[in-house]
C-alpha cells in the first residue's frame, strides 16, 4: 500500500472538457467542473482549457472547494520558431502557475507534431535528427533553469504523436537533460498506446518521475485504432483511453513499484474521453475508487 502521507490524489478536468477538442464538453462550465471534482473528494485538479487565467478568480473558487491547483499544460515549439518566443510564453506560464500555487509545469514540445491533425494516422509521428535533439534538449534545459529559479520544475509529458513519445525517445531526452531542471510525467496510458511497456519505463526512470497521470487503455479500442489507421484525435473518440482499472494496463504492478520506491507527489486520475459517451463524473469516481485500494487509509 502507498503511504497516504506521501501522495496527493487529483484529477484532470480533460474528462469534463476535451482540451484537444473543446467542442466535446463545451457546455460544462469551470464552476460545474470543479464542483464535481470537489464532490468526488479529490484533493486537487489540473488546470483545464476553460479554467480562468486570472489567478485571483481561480484561487478563490478552488479554495472555496478546498481544492489545489496541480499544474497546467503548455505547448512548446522549440524547433519551429525563434527560442525567445518560447522563453516569453514559458515564463508567463511559470508565473501563472506560481501564482496559482502549483509546483510542477506540464510541458510538451509540439514541433512538427501531428497531435492535432484530424485525419493523420497516429503512427506517422515526427522523428528528430541528431542535430535537432541537441537543440531541443539544450533549450529545454534553459527553460528548466527558468522554472527552477522561480521554485518550480518542468515535468515533461511524453505524449502520443509528439516530439517525445516512445520509451527510446524518453531515454534519449533524459540522457541529454539535467535532472535539476528537467524531469518527466509518467503516463502509463500514452506509453501503452505507443506500444511500450510502462512498467519497464517506470522501473528504469523512477528517479526522474516527478508527476504521475493514471490513465488506462482499452485494448479492443486500440486494436480498432490501428486497423482503421486513425489519428490521435479520432482515437480518443474511438475510446482508446479510460480511467485506471478499466483497461489493460498492469496498474497493480505500477502501484507496487510506487510503494516500494516510496513515490512522493501527485497521483492524477486522467482519461481523455468523449464526455457525451463516458460521463466524466461517473468515470472519475470509478477511477478514484480503483486507485484508493492501493493507498493506505
Short mmCIF file of C-alpha atoms in Angstrom, two decimals:
data_model
loop_
_atom_site.label_atom_id
_atom_site.label_comp_id
_atom_site.label_asym_id
_atom_site.label_seq_id
_atom_site.Cartn_x
_atom_site.Cartn_y
_atom_site.Cartn_z
CA UNK A 1 0.00 0.00 0.00
CA UNK A 2 1.18 3.51 -0.79
CA UNK A 3 1.55 5.73 2.26
CA UNK A 4 -1.13 8.41 2.20
CA UNK A 5 1.33 10.91 3.64
CA UNK A 6 3.50 10.57 0.51
CA UNK A 7 0.89 11.40 -2.11
CA UNK A 8 -1.97 13.68 -3.04
CA UNK A 9 -4.79 12.45 -5.24
CA UNK A 10 -6.03 14.70 -8.01
CA UNK A 11 -7.89 14.57 -11.30
CA UNK A 12 -7.55 16.07 -14.76
CA UNK A 13 -10.54 18.14 -15.99
CA UNK A 14 -9.94 16.89 -19.54
CA UNK A 15 -12.60 14.29 -18.68
CA UNK A 16 -15.17 17.10 -18.49
CA UNK A 17 -14.00 19.23 -21.44
CA UNK A 18 -11.67 17.61 -24.00
CA UNK A 19 -8.76 20.06 -24.22
CA UNK A 20 -7.74 18.90 -27.70
CA UNK A 21 -11.33 19.08 -28.96
CA UNK A 22 -13.14 21.58 -26.69
CA UNK A 23 -16.36 21.20 -28.65
CA UNK A 24 -16.71 17.97 -26.66
CA UNK A 25 -17.95 19.21 -23.30
CA UNK A 26 -18.17 22.89 -24.17
CA UNK A 27 -21.44 23.27 -22.23
CA UNK A 28 -19.68 22.26 -19.00
CA UNK A 29 -18.55 25.34 -17.09
CA UNK A 30 -15.45 25.79 -14.98
CA UNK A 31 -17.57 26.05 -11.83
CA UNK A 32 -19.50 22.86 -12.59
CA UNK A 33 -16.28 21.00 -13.29
CA UNK A 34 -14.52 21.94 -10.07
CA UNK A 35 -17.70 21.49 -8.03
CA UNK A 36 -18.00 17.90 -9.27
CA UNK A 37 -14.28 17.34 -8.63
CA UNK A 38 -14.72 18.57 -5.05
CA UNK A 39 -17.84 16.44 -4.60
CA UNK A 40 -15.82 13.38 -5.63
CA UNK A 41 -13.32 14.09 -2.85
CA UNK A 42 -10.22 14.81 -4.91
CA UNK A 43 -7.56 16.99 -3.29
CA UNK A 44 -6.64 18.91 -6.42
CA UNK A 45 -7.22 19.47 -10.10
CA UNK A 46 -5.04 20.17 -13.07
CA UNK A 47 -5.99 23.35 -14.91
CA UNK A 48 -8.16 22.82 -17.96
CA UNK A 49 -8.71 24.78 -21.12
CA UNK A 50 -11.81 26.59 -19.80
CA UNK A 51 -10.34 27.48 -16.41
CA UNK A 52 -9.80 31.23 -15.78
CA UNK A 53 -6.29 32.59 -16.20
CA UNK A 54 -6.95 35.28 -13.62
CA UNK A 55 -5.46 33.61 -10.56
CA UNK A 56 -7.48 35.79 -8.21
CA UNK A 57 -10.64 34.16 -9.55
CA UNK A 58 -9.06 30.73 -9.96
CA UNK A 59 -7.62 30.60 -6.45
CA UNK A 60 -10.79 31.93 -4.82
CA UNK A 61 -13.01 29.30 -6.44
CA UNK A 62 -10.58 26.46 -5.77
CA UNK A 63 -10.11 27.49 -2.15
CA UNK A 64 -13.89 27.69 -1.71
CA UNK A 65 -13.99 23.98 -2.60
CA UNK A 66 -10.82 23.02 -0.70
CA UNK A 67 -9.00 22.15 -3.94
CA UNK A 68 -5.40 22.77 -5.01
CA UNK A 69 -4.16 23.73 -8.46
CA UNK A 70 -1.77 20.98 -9.56
CA UNK A 71 -0.36 22.06 -12.91
CA UNK A 72 -1.32 23.15 -16.43
CA UNK A 73 -0.13 22.06 -19.86
CA UNK A 74 2.00 24.27 -22.08
CA UNK A 75 2.88 23.52 -25.70
CA UNK A 76 6.40 24.48 -26.77
CA UNK A 77 7.73 24.72 -30.32
CA UNK A 78 11.45 24.53 -29.64
CA UNK A 79 12.37 23.55 -33.20
CA UNK A 80 9.77 25.52 -35.12
CA UNK A 81 10.16 29.11 -34.00
CA UNK A 82 12.69 31.55 -32.51
CA UNK A 83 13.63 30.49 -29.00
CA UNK A 84 12.77 33.89 -27.50
CA UNK A 85 9.11 33.19 -28.25
CA UNK A 86 9.15 30.01 -26.18
CA UNK A 87 11.05 31.80 -23.40
CA UNK A 88 8.39 34.53 -23.37
CA UNK A 89 5.43 32.13 -23.32
CA UNK A 90 7.05 29.72 -20.88
CA UNK A 91 7.99 32.47 -18.41
CA UNK A 92 4.43 33.79 -18.49
CA UNK A 93 3.15 30.26 -17.84
CA UNK A 94 5.59 29.80 -14.95
CA UNK A 95 4.34 32.98 -13.30
CA UNK A 96 0.72 31.93 -13.80
CA UNK A 97 1.32 28.55 -12.15
CA UNK A 98 3.40 30.09 -9.38
CA UNK A 99 0.54 32.47 -8.55
CA UNK A 100 -1.85 29.51 -8.58
CA UNK A 101 0.32 27.66 -6.05
CA UNK A 102 1.42 24.86 -8.38
CA UNK A 103 4.89 23.31 -8.13
CA UNK A 104 5.27 21.49 -11.44
CA UNK A 105 4.86 22.53 -15.09
CA UNK A 106 3.33 20.08 -17.57
CA UNK A 107 5.48 20.62 -20.68
CA UNK A 108 5.20 19.10 -24.14
CA UNK A 109 7.09 20.02 -27.28
CA UNK A 110 4.82 20.21 -30.33
CA UNK A 111 7.45 20.77 -33.01
CA UNK A 112 6.20 19.01 -36.16
CA UNK A 113 3.57 17.30 -34.00
CA UNK A 114 0.57 15.57 -35.56
CA UNK A 115 -1.37 15.61 -32.27
CA UNK A 116 -3.98 17.97 -33.66
CA UNK A 117 -4.09 16.66 -37.23
CA UNK A 118 -7.64 15.40 -37.54
CA UNK A 119 -7.06 12.57 -40.03
CA UNK A 120 -3.31 11.80 -39.93
CA UNK A 121 -2.55 8.25 -38.79
CA UNK A 122 -1.13 8.39 -35.30
CA UNK A 123 1.89 6.29 -36.27
CA UNK A 124 3.12 8.96 -38.72
CA UNK A 125 4.77 10.90 -35.91
CA UNK A 126 7.80 13.18 -36.23
CA UNK A 127 11.30 11.80 -35.63
CA UNK A 128 14.14 14.17 -34.78
CA UNK A 129 17.59 14.29 -36.32
CA UNK A 130 20.64 14.20 -34.06
CA UNK A 131 21.14 17.93 -34.57
CA UNK A 132 17.53 18.60 -33.64
CA UNK A 133 17.91 16.54 -30.47
CA UNK A 134 20.81 18.73 -29.36
CA UNK A 135 18.87 21.94 -29.99
CA UNK A 136 15.71 20.59 -28.40
CA UNK A 137 17.32 19.37 -25.16
CA UNK A 138 19.60 22.41 -24.82
CA UNK A 139 16.60 24.72 -25.00
CA UNK A 140 14.59 22.51 -22.65
CA UNK A 141 17.38 22.72 -20.07
CA UNK A 142 17.38 26.51 -20.33
CA UNK A 143 13.64 26.66 -19.75
CA UNK A 144 14.03 24.28 -16.83
CA UNK A 145 16.50 26.70 -15.27
CA UNK A 146 13.94 29.50 -15.55
CA UNK A 147 11.38 27.34 -13.78
CA UNK A 148 13.92 26.32 -11.12
CA UNK A 149 14.74 29.94 -10.38
CA UNK A 150 11.03 30.52 -9.67
CA UNK A 151 10.76 27.48 -7.39
CA UNK A 152 9.01 25.22 -9.92
CA UNK A 153 10.17 22.36 -12.12
CA UNK A 154 9.47 21.01 -15.57
CA UNK A 155 7.74 17.64 -15.70
CA UNK A 156 7.95 16.81 -19.38
CA UNK A 157 4.98 14.86 -20.78
CA UNK A 158 5.94 12.09 -23.23
CA UNK A 159 2.83 12.12 -25.40
CA UNK A 160 1.46 10.30 -28.42
CA UNK A 161 2.27 11.85 -31.84
CA UNK A 162 4.67 14.48 -30.42
CA UNK A 163 8.42 15.05 -30.26
CA UNK A 164 8.90 12.65 -27.34
CA UNK A 165 6.56 9.66 -27.35
CA UNK A 166 8.40 6.33 -27.20
CA UNK A 167 10.49 4.70 -24.46
CA UNK A 168 13.58 5.16 -26.63
CA UNK A 169 12.85 8.87 -27.03
CA UNK A 170 12.36 9.19 -23.28
CA UNK A 171 15.75 7.51 -22.76
CA UNK A 172 17.40 9.95 -25.14
CA UNK A 173 15.76 13.07 -23.74
CA UNK A 174 16.62 12.19 -20.15
CA UNK A 175 20.22 11.35 -21.08
CA UNK A 176 20.60 14.82 -22.64
CA UNK A 177 18.88 16.91 -19.94
CA UNK A 178 19.84 17.97 -16.43
CA UNK A 179 17.70 16.30 -13.71
CA UNK A 180 17.99 19.54 -11.74
CA UNK A 181 15.93 21.24 -14.45
CA UNK A 182 14.00 18.60 -16.40
CA UNK A 183 12.10 15.53 -15.24
CA UNK A 184 9.07 13.66 -16.56
CA UNK A 185 5.44 12.78 -16.11
CA UNK A 186 4.80 9.06 -16.05
CA UNK A 187 1.68 8.34 -18.11
CA UNK A 188 1.00 4.61 -18.50
CA UNK A 189 -1.77 5.26 -20.98
CA UNK A 190 0.37 7.05 -23.55
CA UNK A 191 3.18 4.52 -23.17
CA UNK A 192 0.79 1.62 -23.70
CA UNK A 193 -0.78 3.30 -26.73
CA UNK A 194 2.73 3.84 -28.11
CA UNK A 195 3.46 0.11 -27.88
CA UNK A 196 5.91 0.42 -24.99
CA UNK A 197 5.96 -1.26 -21.59
CA UNK A 198 5.03 1.35 -18.97
CA UNK A 199 6.24 -0.85 -16.12
CA UNK A 200 9.72 -1.06 -17.65
CA UNK A 201 9.84 2.71 -18.18
CA UNK A 202 8.79 3.38 -14.58
CA UNK A 203 11.40 0.98 -13.22
CA UNK A 204 14.16 2.44 -15.40
CA UNK A 205 13.42 6.12 -14.86
CA UNK A 206 11.74 6.23 -11.47
CA UNK A 207 14.21 8.79 -10.15
CA UNK A 208 13.19 11.21 -12.92
CA UNK A 209 9.44 10.71 -12.44
CA UNK A 210 8.09 13.74 -10.57
CA UNK A 211 4.42 13.59 -11.55
CA UNK A 212 2.01 10.77 -12.47
CA UNK A 213 -1.03 10.55 -14.74
CA UNK A 214 -3.12 7.46 -14.03
CA UNK A 215 -4.63 6.61 -17.39
CA UNK A 216 -5.65 3.24 -18.82
CA UNK A 217 -6.11 1.87 -22.35
CA UNK A 218 -8.95 -0.20 -23.81
CA UNK A 219 -7.20 -2.98 -25.75
CA UNK A 220 -10.11 -3.54 -28.11
CA UNK A 221 -10.31 0.15 -28.99
CA UNK A 222 -6.53 0.30 -29.51
CA UNK A 223 -6.78 -2.56 -31.98
CA UNK A 224 -9.51 -0.75 -33.90
CA UNK A 225 -7.48 2.47 -33.98
CA UNK A 226 -4.58 0.68 -35.64
CA UNK A 227 -6.75 -1.26 -38.05
CA UNK A 228 -8.61 1.88 -39.13
CA UNK A 229 -5.40 3.97 -39.20
CA UNK A 230 -6.99 6.63 -37.04
CA UNK A 231 -5.45 9.91 -35.95
CA UNK A 232 -4.78 10.67 -32.30
CA UNK A 233 -7.96 12.75 -32.07
CA UNK A 234 -10.02 10.06 -33.78
CA UNK A 235 -8.53 7.51 -31.40
CA UNK A 236 -9.79 9.47 -28.40
CA UNK A 237 -13.30 9.44 -29.86
CA UNK A 238 -12.89 5.71 -30.56
CA UNK A 239 -12.46 5.27 -26.79
CA UNK A 240 -8.79 4.28 -26.65
CA UNK A 241 -8.25 5.89 -23.22
CA UNK A 242 -10.11 5.26 -19.99
CA UNK A 243 -9.62 5.63 -16.24
CA UNK A 244 -7.33 3.28 -14.29
CA UNK A 245 -8.79 -0.16 -13.70
CA UNK A 246 -10.98 -0.07 -16.80
CA UNK A 247 -8.37 -1.20 -19.33
CA UNK A 248 -5.35 -3.39 -19.95
CA UNK A 249 -2.56 -1.53 -18.10
CA UNK A 250 -0.91 -3.50 -15.28
CA UNK A 251 -1.68 -0.98 -12.54
CA UNK A 252 -1.17 -3.44 -9.65
CA UNK A 253 2.48 -3.76 -10.71
CA UNK A 254 2.78 0.01 -11.18
CA UNK A 255 1.43 0.67 -7.69
CA UNK A 256 3.76 -2.00 -6.31
CA UNK A 257 6.74 -0.07 -7.72
CA UNK A 258 5.39 3.24 -6.39
CA UNK A 259 5.05 1.66 -2.95
CA UNK A 260 8.49 0.02 -2.95
CA UNK A 261 10.28 3.11 -4.25
CA UNK A 262 8.25 5.44 -2.00
CA UNK A 263 6.97 7.78 -4.68
CA UNK A 264 6.12 11.23 -3.34
CA UNK A 265 3.92 13.61 -5.28
CA UNK A 266 0.62 13.87 -7.10
CA UNK A 267 -1.32 10.94 -8.50
CA UNK A 268 -3.73 12.29 -11.11
CA UNK A 269 -6.65 10.27 -12.46
CA UNK A 270 -6.91 11.18 -16.14
CA UNK A 271 -8.67 9.95 -19.24
CA UNK A 272 -9.20 11.87 -22.46
CA UNK A 273 -12.65 10.61 -23.42
CA UNK A 274 -15.78 11.80 -25.16
CA UNK A 275 -17.76 13.21 -22.20
CA UNK A 276 -21.04 12.61 -24.04
CA UNK A 277 -20.30 8.87 -24.10
CA UNK A 278 -18.29 8.44 -20.89
CA UNK A 279 -19.78 10.59 -18.15
CA UNK A 280 -16.87 12.47 -16.52
CA UNK A 281 -18.28 12.32 -13.00
CA UNK A 282 -19.05 8.61 -13.17
CA UNK A 283 -15.72 7.65 -14.74
CA UNK A 284 -13.66 9.86 -12.43
CA UNK A 285 -15.45 8.29 -9.48
CA UNK A 286 -14.70 4.83 -10.91
CA UNK A 287 -11.02 5.72 -11.36
CA UNK A 288 -10.72 7.17 -7.86
CA UNK A 289 -12.33 4.14 -6.23
CA UNK A 290 -9.93 1.85 -8.10
CA UNK A 291 -6.87 3.86 -7.07
CA UNK A 292 -7.90 4.10 -3.41
CA UNK A 293 -7.46 0.36 -2.93
CA UNK A 294 -3.69 0.88 -3.33
CA UNK A 295 -3.47 3.75 -0.80
CA UNK A 296 -3.39 3.43 2.99
CA UNK A 297 -6.48 4.65 4.83
#
